Amino acid sequence: MSLRLNLGCCDALLPGWVNVDLLPPADQIADLRETWPWVDSSVDLVRAHDIIEHLPDKIHTMNELWRVLCPGGRAEIVVPTTDGPGAWQDPTHVSFWNRRSFLYFESGNYYRDRFAGRNGVRAAFRIIGESLQQTTDGPKLTILLEAVK
């Protein structure tokens, strides 16, 4: 059976997923600022809607996401972009993202190739889809990544 994680679920529990958050009512309590509690290459699909901006270390977040995903495993990330007020308005947002943030984790991209070694980036993803949604809080990026291993 495939392992599907709904990270940062809050109270929006999804049937058929392992719903993960820092506090109940999640199925699994986990602090994603630390080493993630899943073994290497054990997760097929990650849903990370409105969570990565709450995690302080982009490199740690993306490295852990890549580590737990199976080869070819996918992650759907939704994040408010720095192109609008939504990224800045929430006092619990501690990292700030836009489309270009993902270049440093994209397999074969110049930025990843040049800077990964010196920055500790192990993660390598293929970007297989993206869209931008306008919300009342400003634009949100949905990006679909596939783990390259």
Rosetta silent file (secondary structure, phi, psi, omega in degrees, C-alpha in Angstrom):
SEQUENCE: MSLRLNLGCCDALLPGWVNVDLLPPADQIADLRETWPWVDSSVDLVRAHDIIEHLPDKIHTMNELWRVLCPGGRAEIVVPTTDGPGAWQDPTHVSFWNRRSFLYFESGNYYRDRFAGRNGVRAAFRIIGESLQQTTDGPKLTILLEAVK
SCORE:     score description
SCORE:     0.000 S_00000001
   1 L     0.000  139.738 -177.514    0.000    0.000    0.000 S_00000001
   2 L   -79.322  147.701  178.117    1.299    3.434   -0.863 S_00000001
   3 L   -98.853  121.737  179.526    2.100    5.979    1.827 S_00000001
   4 E  -122.277  124.562 -177.091    0.476    9.367    1.254 S_00000001
   5 E  -108.101  132.312  172.586    1.181   12.243    3.636 S_00000001
   6 E  -107.218   90.964 -174.041   -1.020   15.285    4.147 S_00000001
   7 E   -77.767  140.068  178.449    1.497   17.616    5.812 S_00000001
   8 L    64.321   42.961 -171.643    0.298   20.501    7.963 S_00000001
   9 L   -69.111  -24.388 -173.782   -3.261   19.211    7.887 S_00000001
  10 L    55.971 -120.520  178.685   -4.519   21.283   10.839 S_00000001
  11 L  -106.825   11.757 -179.690   -8.150   20.170   11.152 S_00000001
  12 L   -98.296   73.330 -177.826   -8.585   19.300    7.438 S_00000001
  13 L   -75.993  134.949  179.500   -8.115   15.538    7.693 S_00000001
  14 L  -108.020  127.985  176.792   -8.200   13.614    4.411 S_00000001
  15 L   -64.166  141.088  178.470   -9.438   10.013    4.313 S_00000001
  16 L    84.826    0.497  179.092   -6.842    7.603    2.911 S_00000001
  17 L  -119.195  156.740  167.091   -3.937    9.864    3.875 S_00000001
  18 E   -87.971  111.100 -177.014   -1.696   10.028    6.919 S_00000001
  19 E   -87.066  121.659 -169.907   -2.668   13.456    8.230 S_00000001
  20 E  -119.901  132.768  173.196    0.360   15.109    9.845 S_00000001
  21 E  -158.514  174.170  179.548    0.588   18.193   12.042 S_00000001
  22 L   -76.409  -22.744 -176.392    2.284   19.542   15.135 S_00000001
  23 L  -134.385  157.589  173.388   -0.947   19.255   17.165 S_00000001
  24 L   -59.782  155.181   18.610   -4.060   17.032   17.265 S_00000001
  25 L   -96.262   26.856 -179.338   -6.373   16.069   15.636 S_00000001
  26 L   -57.782  152.484  173.793   -3.708   14.824   13.180 S_00000001
  27 L   -67.938  -36.264 -179.472   -3.200   11.075   12.696 S_00000001
  28 E  -132.272  127.299  177.324    0.509   11.584   13.275 S_00000001
  29 E   -90.165  125.756 -179.605    2.109   14.324   15.349 S_00000001
  30 L  -150.903  141.195  174.342    5.430   15.459   13.866 S_00000001
  31 L   -97.833  103.005 -175.298    7.628   18.538   14.069 S_00000001
  32 L   -72.966   -3.040  173.237    8.698   19.106   10.469 S_00000001
  33 L   -77.877  -17.211  179.423   11.394   21.520   11.614 S_00000001
  34 L  -101.268 -175.671  174.267   13.270   18.417   12.821 S_00000001
  35 L   -61.390  131.266 -177.140   14.236   15.231   10.963 S_00000001
  36 L   -70.788  145.094 -170.953   11.045   13.832    9.487 S_00000001
  37 L   -81.176   13.040  179.763    9.907   10.543   11.067 S_00000001
  38 L  -106.273  147.689 -178.102    9.646    8.530    7.840 S_00000001
  39 L   -74.439  161.971  179.688   12.415    6.346    6.464 S_00000001
  40 L   -53.949  139.001  172.980   14.242    7.131    3.253 S_00000001
  41 L    51.893   43.580 -177.511   12.289    6.525    0.034 S_00000001
  42 L  -113.632   -5.562 -173.060    9.142    5.369    1.858 S_00000001
  43 E  -115.800  133.350  179.947    6.547    7.916    0.720 S_00000001
  44 E   -90.257  -35.650 -173.524    4.761    7.923   -2.631 S_00000001
  45 E  -146.834  135.155  176.565    2.843   11.175   -2.428 S_00000001
  46 E  -123.214  133.421  171.471    3.003   14.312   -0.289 S_00000001
  47 E  -110.945  117.322 -178.190    0.363   17.001   -0.067 S_00000001
  48 E  -128.427   77.135 -179.215    1.860   20.156    1.447 S_00000001
  49 E   -95.099  121.134  175.238   -0.769   22.879    1.190 S_00000001
  50 L    57.332   45.124  177.569   -0.021   26.058    3.135 S_00000001
  51 L  -128.094  -38.729 -170.954    2.688   24.517    5.324 S_00000001
  52 H   -65.441  -24.193  177.448    6.199   25.109    3.959 S_00000001
  53 H   -71.741  -11.494  177.177    6.006   28.849    4.662 S_00000001
  54 H   -93.751   -1.245 -178.480    5.667   27.911    8.346 S_00000001
  55 L  -106.359  128.615 -167.798    8.984   26.013    8.304 S_00000001
  56 L   -75.141  -21.913 -172.192   12.088   28.145    8.901 S_00000001
  57 L  -118.720  103.376 -177.920   14.714   26.318    6.852 S_00000001
  58 H   -58.583  -44.104 -176.708   13.996   25.935    3.127 S_00000001
  59 H   -65.619  -44.944  176.739   16.952   23.656    2.505 S_00000001
  60 H   -58.879  -46.755 -178.669   16.072   21.350    5.404 S_00000001
  61 H   -58.622  -49.502 -176.901   12.429   21.228    4.268 S_00000001
  62 H   -71.660  -35.448  176.175   13.254   20.375    0.670 S_00000001
  63 H   -64.087  -43.244  179.540   16.004   17.903    1.618 S_00000001
  64 H   -67.810  -40.412  176.900   13.659   16.048    3.977 S_00000001
  65 H   -58.220  -47.893  179.968   10.859   16.054    1.403 S_00000001
  66 H   -64.475  -42.435 -177.503   13.227   14.560   -1.175 S_00000001
  67 H   -59.355  -45.147 -174.857   14.696   12.062    1.318 S_00000001
  68 H   -79.977  -21.776  179.816   11.352   10.512    2.273 S_00000001
  69 E   -72.943  141.076  172.205    9.931   10.393   -1.260 S_00000001
  70 E   -66.930  158.219  171.380   10.390    7.234   -3.294 S_00000001
  71 E   -54.194  127.079 -176.446   12.206    7.616   -6.625 S_00000001
  72 E    80.645   -1.449  176.310    9.575    9.226   -8.829 S_00000001
  73 E   -63.747  154.778 -174.158    7.461   10.078   -5.775 S_00000001
  74 E  -120.865  150.945  175.461    5.505   13.284   -6.054 S_00000001
  75 E  -131.843  131.812  173.131    4.797   16.300   -3.898 S_00000001
  76 E  -107.437  114.968 -178.229    2.074   18.889   -4.436 S_00000001
  77 E  -111.051  133.387  170.952    3.010   22.127   -2.716 S_00000001
  78 E  -120.955  126.776 -175.208    0.742   25.152   -2.351 S_00000001
  79 E  -145.875  138.746  173.327    2.430   28.258   -0.980 S_00000001
  80 E   -67.776  138.991 -177.656    1.621   31.992   -0.921 S_00000001
  81 E   -94.103  160.190  178.213    4.118   33.812   -3.107 S_00000001
  82 L   -71.545    0.025  177.354    6.114   36.901   -2.300 S_00000001
  83 L   -80.810   -0.809 -179.186    4.248   38.599   -5.155 S_00000001
  84 L  -146.834  174.401 -175.355    1.341   39.368   -2.824 S_00000001
  85 L   -70.985  -19.898 -176.304    0.475   40.267    0.775 S_00000001
  86 H   -60.459  -32.188  179.286   -0.432   36.697    1.795 S_00000001
  87 H   -66.208  -33.410 -170.387    3.217   35.725    2.206 S_00000001
  88 H   -99.029  -23.223 -168.890    3.839   38.571    4.644 S_00000001
  89 H   -74.383  -32.249 -175.606    0.571   39.035    6.557 S_00000001
  90 L   -82.100  120.078 -177.459    0.549   35.865    8.671 S_00000001
  91 L   -67.045  -10.687  177.419    2.860   36.262   11.691 S_00000001
  92 L   -93.405   -0.449  174.227    3.521   32.502   11.668 S_00000001
  93 L   -78.259  124.516 -176.662    5.069   32.600    8.189 S_00000001
  94 L  -122.986   -5.006  171.314    8.827   32.270    8.660 S_00000001
  95 L  -135.587  151.607 -169.657   10.031   31.455    5.136 S_00000001
  96 L  -128.137  131.459 -168.638    9.069   33.209    1.955 S_00000001
  97 E  -127.773  151.353  165.352    8.694   31.570   -1.433 S_00000001
  98 L  -147.382 -179.050 -176.153    8.078   32.367   -5.053 S_00000001
  99 H   -56.502  -38.547 -176.392    8.440   30.366   -8.257 S_00000001
 100 H   -70.355  -20.144  176.672   12.171   31.102   -8.450 S_00000001
 101 H   -58.072  -31.837 -175.173   12.765   29.610   -4.976 S_00000001
 102 H   -79.729  -11.797  178.803   12.295   26.153   -6.499 S_00000001
 103 H   -60.136  -31.936 -175.664   15.093   26.641   -9.072 S_00000001
 104 H   -76.062   -5.290 -179.630   17.639   25.744   -6.371 S_00000001
 105 H  -121.935    5.640 -175.578   16.060   22.300   -5.953 S_00000001
 106 E   -91.662  119.985  179.809   15.365   21.539   -9.637 S_00000001
 107 L   -56.126  129.828  178.392   17.456   18.741  -11.136 S_00000001
 108 L    82.965   -4.521  179.363   19.612   20.049  -13.986 S_00000001
 109 L   -78.646  142.267 -179.244   18.923   23.701  -13.193 S_00000001
 110 H   -52.893  -45.065 -177.386   21.900   26.060  -13.290 S_00000001
 111 H   -64.120  -42.677  177.540   21.208   27.384   -9.770 S_00000001
 112 H   -66.751  -46.944 -178.808   21.035   23.913   -8.248 S_00000001
 113 H   -58.166  -40.167 -176.003   24.070   22.707  -10.196 S_00000001
 114 H   -78.145  -40.188 -168.335   26.146   25.707   -9.141 S_00000001
 115 H  -110.454  -10.389 -173.794   25.113   26.159   -5.506 S_00000001
 116 H   -57.814  -47.987 -176.763   23.781   22.825   -4.169 S_00000001
 117 H   -60.039  -45.792 -177.774   27.119   21.527   -2.898 S_00000001
 118 H   -76.586  -18.913 -179.538   28.081   24.633   -0.995 S_00000001
 119 H  -100.936   -1.783  179.634   24.572   25.135    0.406 S_00000001
 120 L    78.958   20.585  179.011   23.956   21.547    1.528 S_00000001
 121 L   -82.294  119.942  172.347   21.188   20.871   -0.983 S_00000001
 122 L  -103.768  -25.988 -176.528   20.728   17.155   -1.627 S_00000001
 123 L   -61.161  140.345  174.658   17.194   17.451   -2.969 S_00000001
 124 L  -143.222  120.426 -177.670   16.647   17.090   -6.696 S_00000001
 125 E  -126.977  153.698  167.217   13.211   17.408   -8.231 S_00000001
 126 E  -103.558  131.880  177.186   11.666   17.560  -11.650 S_00000001
 127 E   -86.796  117.403 -175.049    8.944   20.183  -11.913 S_00000001
 128 E  -111.032   -2.099  175.661    6.039   18.495  -13.621 S_00000001
 129 E  -176.827  152.213  177.533    3.343   21.098  -13.201 S_00000001
 130 E  -159.647  151.043  174.430    2.604   24.521  -11.814 S_00000001
 131 E  -154.432  160.238  179.077   -0.188   27.060  -11.620 S_00000001
 132 E  -121.214  127.433  178.343   -0.888   30.362   -9.929 S_00000001
 133 E  -113.333  136.249  174.139   -4.212   31.046   -8.190 S_00000001
 134 E   -87.346  127.154  178.642   -5.417   34.471   -7.177 S_00000001
 135 E  -123.186  173.912  178.233   -6.898   34.450   -3.671 S_00000001
 136 L   -64.010  -22.145  178.710   -8.218   37.166   -1.374 S_00000001
 137 L   -96.791    7.533 -178.463   -4.775   37.091    0.307 S_00000001
 138 E   106.658 -176.750 -173.779   -2.859   37.355   -2.967 S_00000001
 139 E   -70.768  143.275  172.657   -1.351   34.799   -5.322 S_00000001
 140 E  -122.963  135.169  178.129   -0.667   31.210   -4.319 S_00000001
 141 E   -95.510  129.793  167.481    1.644   28.933   -6.281 S_00000001
 142 E  -107.356  124.596 -179.416    0.773   25.285   -6.737 S_00000001
 143 E  -131.409  133.217 -179.542    3.802   23.306   -7.857 S_00000001
 144 E  -107.473  119.107 -176.315    3.976   19.586   -8.533 S_00000001
 145 E  -113.457  148.996  173.663    7.414   18.045   -7.987 S_00000001
 146 E  -122.668  129.977 -178.125    8.788   14.596   -8.748 S_00000001
 147 E   -69.756  128.208  176.743   11.757   13.222   -6.812 S_00000001
 148 L  -103.695  117.182 -178.930   14.816   12.530   -8.984 S_00000001
 149 L  -135.417    0.000    0.000   16.987    9.821   -7.401 S_00000001
